[in-house]
Short mmCIF file of C-alpha atoms in Angstrom, two decimals:
data_model
loop_
_atom_site.label_atom_id
_atom_site.label_comp_id
_atom_site.label_asym_id
_atom_site.label_seq_id
_atom_site.Cartn_x
_atom_site.Cartn_y
_atom_site.Cartn_z
CA UNK D 1 -26.58 5.01 -2.96
CA UNK D 2 -29.92 6.11 -1.50
CA UNK D 3 -30.75 9.81 -1.44
CA UNK D 4 -30.86 11.45 2.00
CA UNK D 5 -33.43 14.08 3.03
CA UNK D 6 -32.44 17.66 2.32
CA UNK D 7 -31.59 20.03 5.13
CA UNK D 8 -29.35 17.63 7.08
CA UNK D 9 -27.07 19.54 9.48
CA UNK D 10 -23.54 19.99 8.16
CA UNK D 11 -21.88 18.06 10.99
CA UNK D 12 -24.26 15.13 10.64
CA UNK D 13 -23.70 15.02 6.88
CA UNK D 14 -19.94 15.03 7.30
CA UNK D 15 -20.12 12.23 9.84
CA UNK D 16 -22.14 10.15 7.38
CA UNK D 17 -19.69 10.92 4.57
CA UNK D 18 -16.78 9.81 6.76
CA UNK D 19 -18.63 6.57 7.57
CA UNK D 20 -19.36 5.89 3.88
CA UNK D 21 -15.72 6.40 2.91
CA UNK D 22 -14.52 4.20 5.77
CA UNK D 23 -16.96 1.42 4.88
CA UNK D 24 -16.44 1.47 1.12
CA UNK D 25 -12.77 2.40 0.85
CA UNK D 26 -13.40 4.89 -1.98
CA UNK D 27 -16.36 7.19 -2.73
CA UNK D 28 -16.79 9.55 -5.68
CA UNK D 29 -17.69 13.23 -5.40
CA UNK D 30 -20.60 12.83 -7.82
CA UNK D 31 -22.09 9.95 -5.82
CA UNK D 32 -21.89 11.92 -2.58
CA UNK D 33 -23.51 14.95 -4.21
CA UNK D 34 -26.41 12.78 -5.39
CA UNK D 35 -26.75 10.95 -2.08
CA UNK D 36 -26.95 14.06 0.07
CA UNK D 37 -28.64 16.38 -2.44
CA UNK D 38 -25.83 18.92 -2.34
CA UNK D 39 -23.50 20.50 -4.88
CA UNK D 40 -20.12 19.06 -5.82
CA UNK D 41 -18.54 22.22 -4.43
CA UNK D 42 -20.10 21.50 -1.03
CA UNK D 43 -18.96 17.86 -1.21
CA UNK D 44 -15.38 18.93 -1.92
CA UNK D 45 -15.53 21.37 1.00
CA UNK D 46 -16.76 18.59 3.30
CA UNK D 47 -14.01 16.25 2.11
CA UNK D 48 -11.37 18.92 2.69
CA UNK D 49 -12.58 19.34 6.28
CA UNK D 50 -12.65 15.58 6.89
CA UNK D 51 -9.15 15.18 5.44
CA UNK D 52 -7.95 17.89 7.80
CA UNK D 53 -9.37 15.83 10.66
CA UNK D 54 -7.42 12.78 9.46
CA UNK D 55 -10.58 10.82 8.62
CA UNK D 56 -9.96 10.27 4.90
CA UNK D 57 -7.60 10.99 2.02
CA UNK D 58 -8.65 13.34 -0.78
CA UNK D 59 -7.88 12.11 -4.28
CA UNK D 60 -8.95 13.26 -7.70
CA UNK D 61 -12.68 12.62 -8.09
CA UNK D 62 -13.40 11.50 -4.55
CA UNK D 63 -11.94 10.29 -1.28
CA UNK D 64 -10.15 7.20 0.05
CA UNK D 65 -10.29 5.62 3.48
CA UNK D 66 -7.22 6.85 5.36
CA UNK D 67 -6.57 5.97 8.99
CA UNK D 68 -8.78 3.13 10.16
CA UNK D 69 -8.89 1.41 13.53
CA UNK D 70 -7.02 4.14 15.40
CA UNK D 71 -7.37 2.17 18.62
CA UNK D 72 -4.81 -0.24 17.15
CA UNK D 73 -2.58 2.49 15.73
CA UNK D 74 0.82 3.57 16.96
CA UNK D 75 1.66 7.26 17.46
CA UNK D 76 5.27 8.41 17.65
CA UNK D 77 6.62 11.87 16.99
CA UNK D 78 3.19 13.03 15.83
CA UNK D 79 2.96 10.29 13.16
CA UNK D 80 0.08 7.81 13.31
CA UNK D 81 0.96 4.38 11.96
CA UNK D 82 -1.85 1.92 11.32
CA UNK D 83 -1.47 -1.67 12.40
CA UNK D 84 -0.94 -4.42 9.85
CA UNK D 85 -4.55 -5.57 10.35
CA UNK D 86 -5.94 -2.08 9.69
CA UNK D 87 -3.78 -1.70 6.60
CA UNK D 88 -5.12 -5.02 5.32
CA UNK D 89 -8.66 -3.61 5.55
CA UNK D 90 -7.90 -0.53 3.42
CA UNK D 91 -8.07 -0.43 -0.41
CA UNK D 92 -8.56 -4.19 -0.55
CA UNK D 93 -9.63 -4.27 -4.20
CA UNK D 94 -6.65 -2.23 -5.37
CA UNK D 95 -4.19 -4.30 -3.38
CA UNK D 96 -5.60 -7.54 -4.76
CA UNK D 97 -5.16 -6.32 -8.35
CA UNK D 98 -1.65 -5.04 -7.59
CA UNK D 99 -0.71 -8.34 -5.97
CA UNK D 100 -1.88 -10.32 -8.99
CA UNK D 101 0.04 -8.04 -11.36
CA UNK D 102 3.16 -8.48 -9.23
CA UNK D 103 2.81 -12.26 -9.12
CA UNK D 104 2.59 -12.41 -12.92
CA UNK D 105 6.13 -11.03 -13.10
CA UNK D 106 7.65 -14.08 -11.41
CA UNK D 107 8.68 -17.31 -13.13
CA UNK D 108 9.65 -20.71 -11.75
CA UNK D 109 13.19 -20.94 -10.39
CA UNK D 110 13.42 -17.28 -9.32
CA UNK D 111 14.45 -15.93 -5.94
CA UNK D 112 12.27 -13.20 -4.46
CA UNK D 113 12.37 -10.84 -1.48
CA UNK D 114 8.95 -9.92 -0.10
CA UNK D 115 9.01 -7.04 2.35
CA UNK D 116 6.45 -7.00 5.16
CA UNK D 117 3.28 -5.06 4.34
CA UNK D 118 -0.34 -5.32 3.32
CA UNK D 119 0.21 -4.94 -0.44
CA UNK D 120 3.11 -7.39 -0.37
CA UNK D 121 0.77 -9.73 1.52
CA UNK D 122 -1.59 -9.48 -1.46
CA UNK D 123 1.42 -10.35 -3.63
CA UNK D 124 2.21 -13.36 -1.45
CA UNK D 125 -1.36 -14.64 -1.77
CA UNK D 126 -1.27 -14.20 -5.54
CA UNK D 127 2.02 -16.09 -5.75
CA UNK D 128 0.55 -18.98 -3.77
CA UNK D 129 -2.46 -19.05 -6.13
CA UNK D 130 -0.14 -19.58 -9.10
CA UNK D 131 -0.08 -23.37 -9.12
CA UNK D 132 2.32 -23.30 -12.08
CA UNK D 133 5.16 -21.81 -10.04
CA UNK D 134 7.86 -24.20 -8.85
CA UNK D 135 11.24 -23.90 -7.15
CA UNK D 136 10.72 -20.32 -6.04
CA UNK D 137 12.81 -19.17 -3.07
CA UNK D 138 11.19 -16.36 -1.09
CA UNK D 139 12.92 -14.32 1.61
CA UNK D 140 10.69 -12.21 3.84
CA UNK D 141 10.88 -10.12 7.00
CA UNK D 142 7.10 -10.45 7.44
CA UNK D 143 5.93 -13.03 9.95
CA UNK D 144 2.36 -12.99 8.61
CA UNK D 145 3.65 -13.28 5.04
CA UNK D 146 5.80 -16.29 5.96
CA UNK D 147 2.73 -18.03 7.39
CA UNK D 148 0.75 -17.22 4.24
CA UNK D 149 3.49 -18.67 2.04
CA UNK D 150 3.71 -21.83 4.13
CA UNK D 151 0.76 -23.20 2.13
CA UNK D 152 2.95 -23.30 -0.98
CA UNK D 153 5.73 -25.42 0.52
CA UNK D 154 7.37 -27.50 -1.03
CA UNK D 155 6.77 -25.64 -4.31
CA UNK D 156 8.28 -22.61 -2.55
CA UNK D 157 11.19 -22.41 -0.17
CA UNK D 158 10.39 -19.79 2.46
CA UNK D 159 13.19 -18.10 4.42
CA UNK D 160 12.55 -15.63 7.26
CA UNK D 161 15.29 -13.02 7.49
CA UNK D 162 15.49 -12.75 11.26
CA UNK D 163 15.85 -9.60 13.32
CA UNK D 164 13.91 -7.68 15.96
CA UNK D 165 10.11 -7.90 16.00
CA UNK D 166 7.98 -4.82 15.41
CA UNK D 167 4.69 -6.13 16.87
CA UNK D 168 2.38 -3.59 15.20
CA UNK D 169 3.50 -4.69 11.73
CA UNK D 170 4.52 -8.30 12.57
CA UNK D 171 7.79 -7.50 10.83
CA UNK D 172 11.48 -8.09 11.57
CA UNK D 173 13.91 -5.16 11.46
CA UNK D 174 17.33 -4.11 12.77
CA UNK D 175 19.17 -4.85 14.95
CA UNK D 176 20.15 -8.09 13.23
CA UNK D 177 17.52 -7.68 10.52
CA UNK D 178 19.80 -7.00 7.57
CA UNK D 179 22.51 -9.61 8.17
CA UNK D 180 21.06 -12.30 5.92
CA UNK D 181 20.20 -9.81 3.17
CA UNK D 182 23.87 -8.88 2.80
CA UNK D 183 24.61 -12.52 1.89
CA UNK D 184 22.11 -13.00 -0.96
CA UNK D 185 21.56 -11.84 -4.52
CA UNK D 186 17.84 -12.20 -5.20
CA UNK D 187 16.28 -11.82 -8.63
CA UNK D 188 13.40 -9.54 -7.56
CA UNK D 189 12.32 -7.57 -4.51
CA UNK D 190 8.76 -6.38 -3.89
CA UNK D 191 8.59 -3.41 -1.54
CA UNK D 192 5.75 -1.40 -0.06
CA UNK D 193 5.93 2.25 0.94
CA UNK D 194 3.85 5.01 2.52
CA UNK D 195 4.65 7.68 -0.03
CA UNK D 196 5.64 8.06 -3.69
CA UNK D 197 6.55 11.51 -4.95
CA UNK D 198 8.08 12.62 -8.28
CA UNK D 199 10.76 14.68 -6.54
CA UNK D 200 11.14 13.10 -3.10
CA UNK D 201 11.00 9.50 -4.26
CA UNK D 202 9.79 6.61 -2.11
CA UNK D 203 9.30 7.26 1.60
CA UNK D 204 8.16 5.41 4.70
CA UNK D 205 6.49 6.34 8.00
CA UNK D 206 9.24 4.96 10.22
CA UNK D 207 13.02 4.78 10.07
CA UNK D 208 13.67 1.13 11.08
CA UNK D 209 11.61 -0.28 8.21
CA UNK D 210 13.04 2.23 5.72
CA UNK D 211 16.53 1.10 6.69
CA UNK D 212 15.67 -2.54 6.03
CA UNK D 213 14.01 -1.69 2.71
CA UNK D 214 17.29 -0.06 1.63
CA UNK D 215 19.14 -3.29 2.45
CA UNK D 216 16.61 -5.26 0.40
CA UNK D 217 17.11 -2.94 -2.57
CA UNK D 218 20.86 -3.59 -2.41
CA UNK D 219 20.27 -7.36 -2.40
CA UNK D 220 18.05 -7.64 -5.50
CA UNK D 221 18.54 -7.24 -9.23
CA UNK D 222 15.00 -6.03 -10.00
CA UNK D 223 13.33 -3.53 -7.63
CA UNK D 224 9.53 -3.28 -7.75
CA UNK D 225 7.39 -1.12 -5.47
CA UNK D 226 3.75 -2.06 -4.82
CA UNK D 227 1.55 0.71 -3.40
CA UNK D 228 -2.16 1.46 -3.58
CA UNK D 229 -3.27 4.77 -5.06
CA UNK D 230 -3.55 6.58 -1.73
CA UNK D 231 0.26 6.51 -1.39
CA UNK D 232 0.92 8.30 -4.69
CA UNK D 233 1.78 11.96 -4.14
CA UNK D 234 2.53 11.58 -0.43
CA UNK D 235 5.84 12.30 1.31
CA UNK D 236 6.60 10.64 4.64
CA UNK D 237 9.37 10.92 7.23
CA UNK D 238 11.88 8.27 6.22
CA UNK D 239 13.46 8.20 2.74
CA UNK D 240 13.75 4.78 1.10
CA UNK D 241 15.23 5.59 -2.30
CA UNK D 242 14.97 7.90 -5.30
CA UNK D 243 12.67 7.06 -8.20
CA UNK D 244 15.59 6.06 -10.41
CA UNK D 245 16.56 3.28 -8.00
CA UNK D 246 13.30 1.43 -8.73
CA UNK D 247 12.48 -0.48 -11.90
CA UNK D 248 8.70 -0.37 -11.61
CA UNK D 249 5.81 0.95 -9.51
CA UNK D 250 2.59 -1.06 -9.45
CA UNK D 251 -0.28 1.07 -8.16
CA UNK D 252 -4.07 1.30 -8.25
CA UNK D 253 -6.72 3.24 -10.14
CA UNK D 254 -7.19 5.70 -7.27
CA UNK D 255 -3.70 7.14 -7.84
CA UNK D 256 -3.66 10.82 -8.81
CA UNK D 257 -3.23 10.85 -12.58
CA UNK D 258 -1.20 14.05 -12.59
CA UNK D 259 1.28 12.69 -10.03
CA UNK D 260 1.55 9.42 -11.96
CA UNK D 261 2.37 11.41 -15.10
CA UNK D 262 5.02 13.41 -13.21
CA UNK D 263 6.59 10.21 -11.89
CA UNK D 264 6.74 8.82 -15.43
CA UNK D 265 8.28 12.08 -16.66
CA UNK D 266 10.91 11.65 -13.93
CA UNK D 267 11.83 8.27 -15.44
CA UNK D 268 9.83 5.83 -13.29
CA UNK D 269 7.98 3.02 -15.04
CA UNK D 270 4.44 3.02 -13.56
CA UNK D 271 1.73 0.43 -14.17
CA UNK D 272 -1.79 1.28 -12.97
CA UNK D 273 -3.44 -2.06 -12.17
CA UNK D 274 -7.12 -2.31 -13.12
CA UNK D 275 -9.65 -5.04 -13.87
CA UNK D 276 -9.12 -6.52 -17.33
#
């Protein structure tokens, strides 16, 4: 980062901080202090203000990009839901690492449920990249994910669950979304979420998708959640399940370490995915 001239007005500095976080996905407090020639205390104060404005997410040691592309977002009941495309742009590095870790858990001959979402899309891409995988059957309610997996046919069999389209997420939900799920017994399900909390469990922004996630959990032997670090510690509107209903959480390095420890203390197996 290049140092800025001292004496910059507070509002201008905060606007530049918000832009840096949005562009880079994650920025550290120490780097911002050096860039703007201000104290870490002032940086933390600026980040608190920007988080209050919904421009970023405060995490230990810095800030994450939060709501991007609000022109493509959906607002209902006071909740802003990013589009699938905007979610794909956020925390790209973390999601790639999580997806690769998830794909390593699958072996040839398995059946998998992939729920619609940006981190499960990273999982789908990582599965396709595994040229050693054969005879994998994948069920998904994600239209974009099904198209991504098409490249792996005939190594993979890809089945779309059916249901009602949610255009913002390119996903299929109830009514008629859970009918096929009730008829299968998959080996593994990979699920995304908007919140992971040691006491409130896994939560989602909207009720229709949370309902379908619950059906997926009932249809799989192994339940794995994939969520970038910004989701850890958050609680959203719609409950998905308690921590003890999941076998594993794969998350990123930006996850709050204290919350991760509390989730582990509550009995959840958590793997923080980093470069090796």
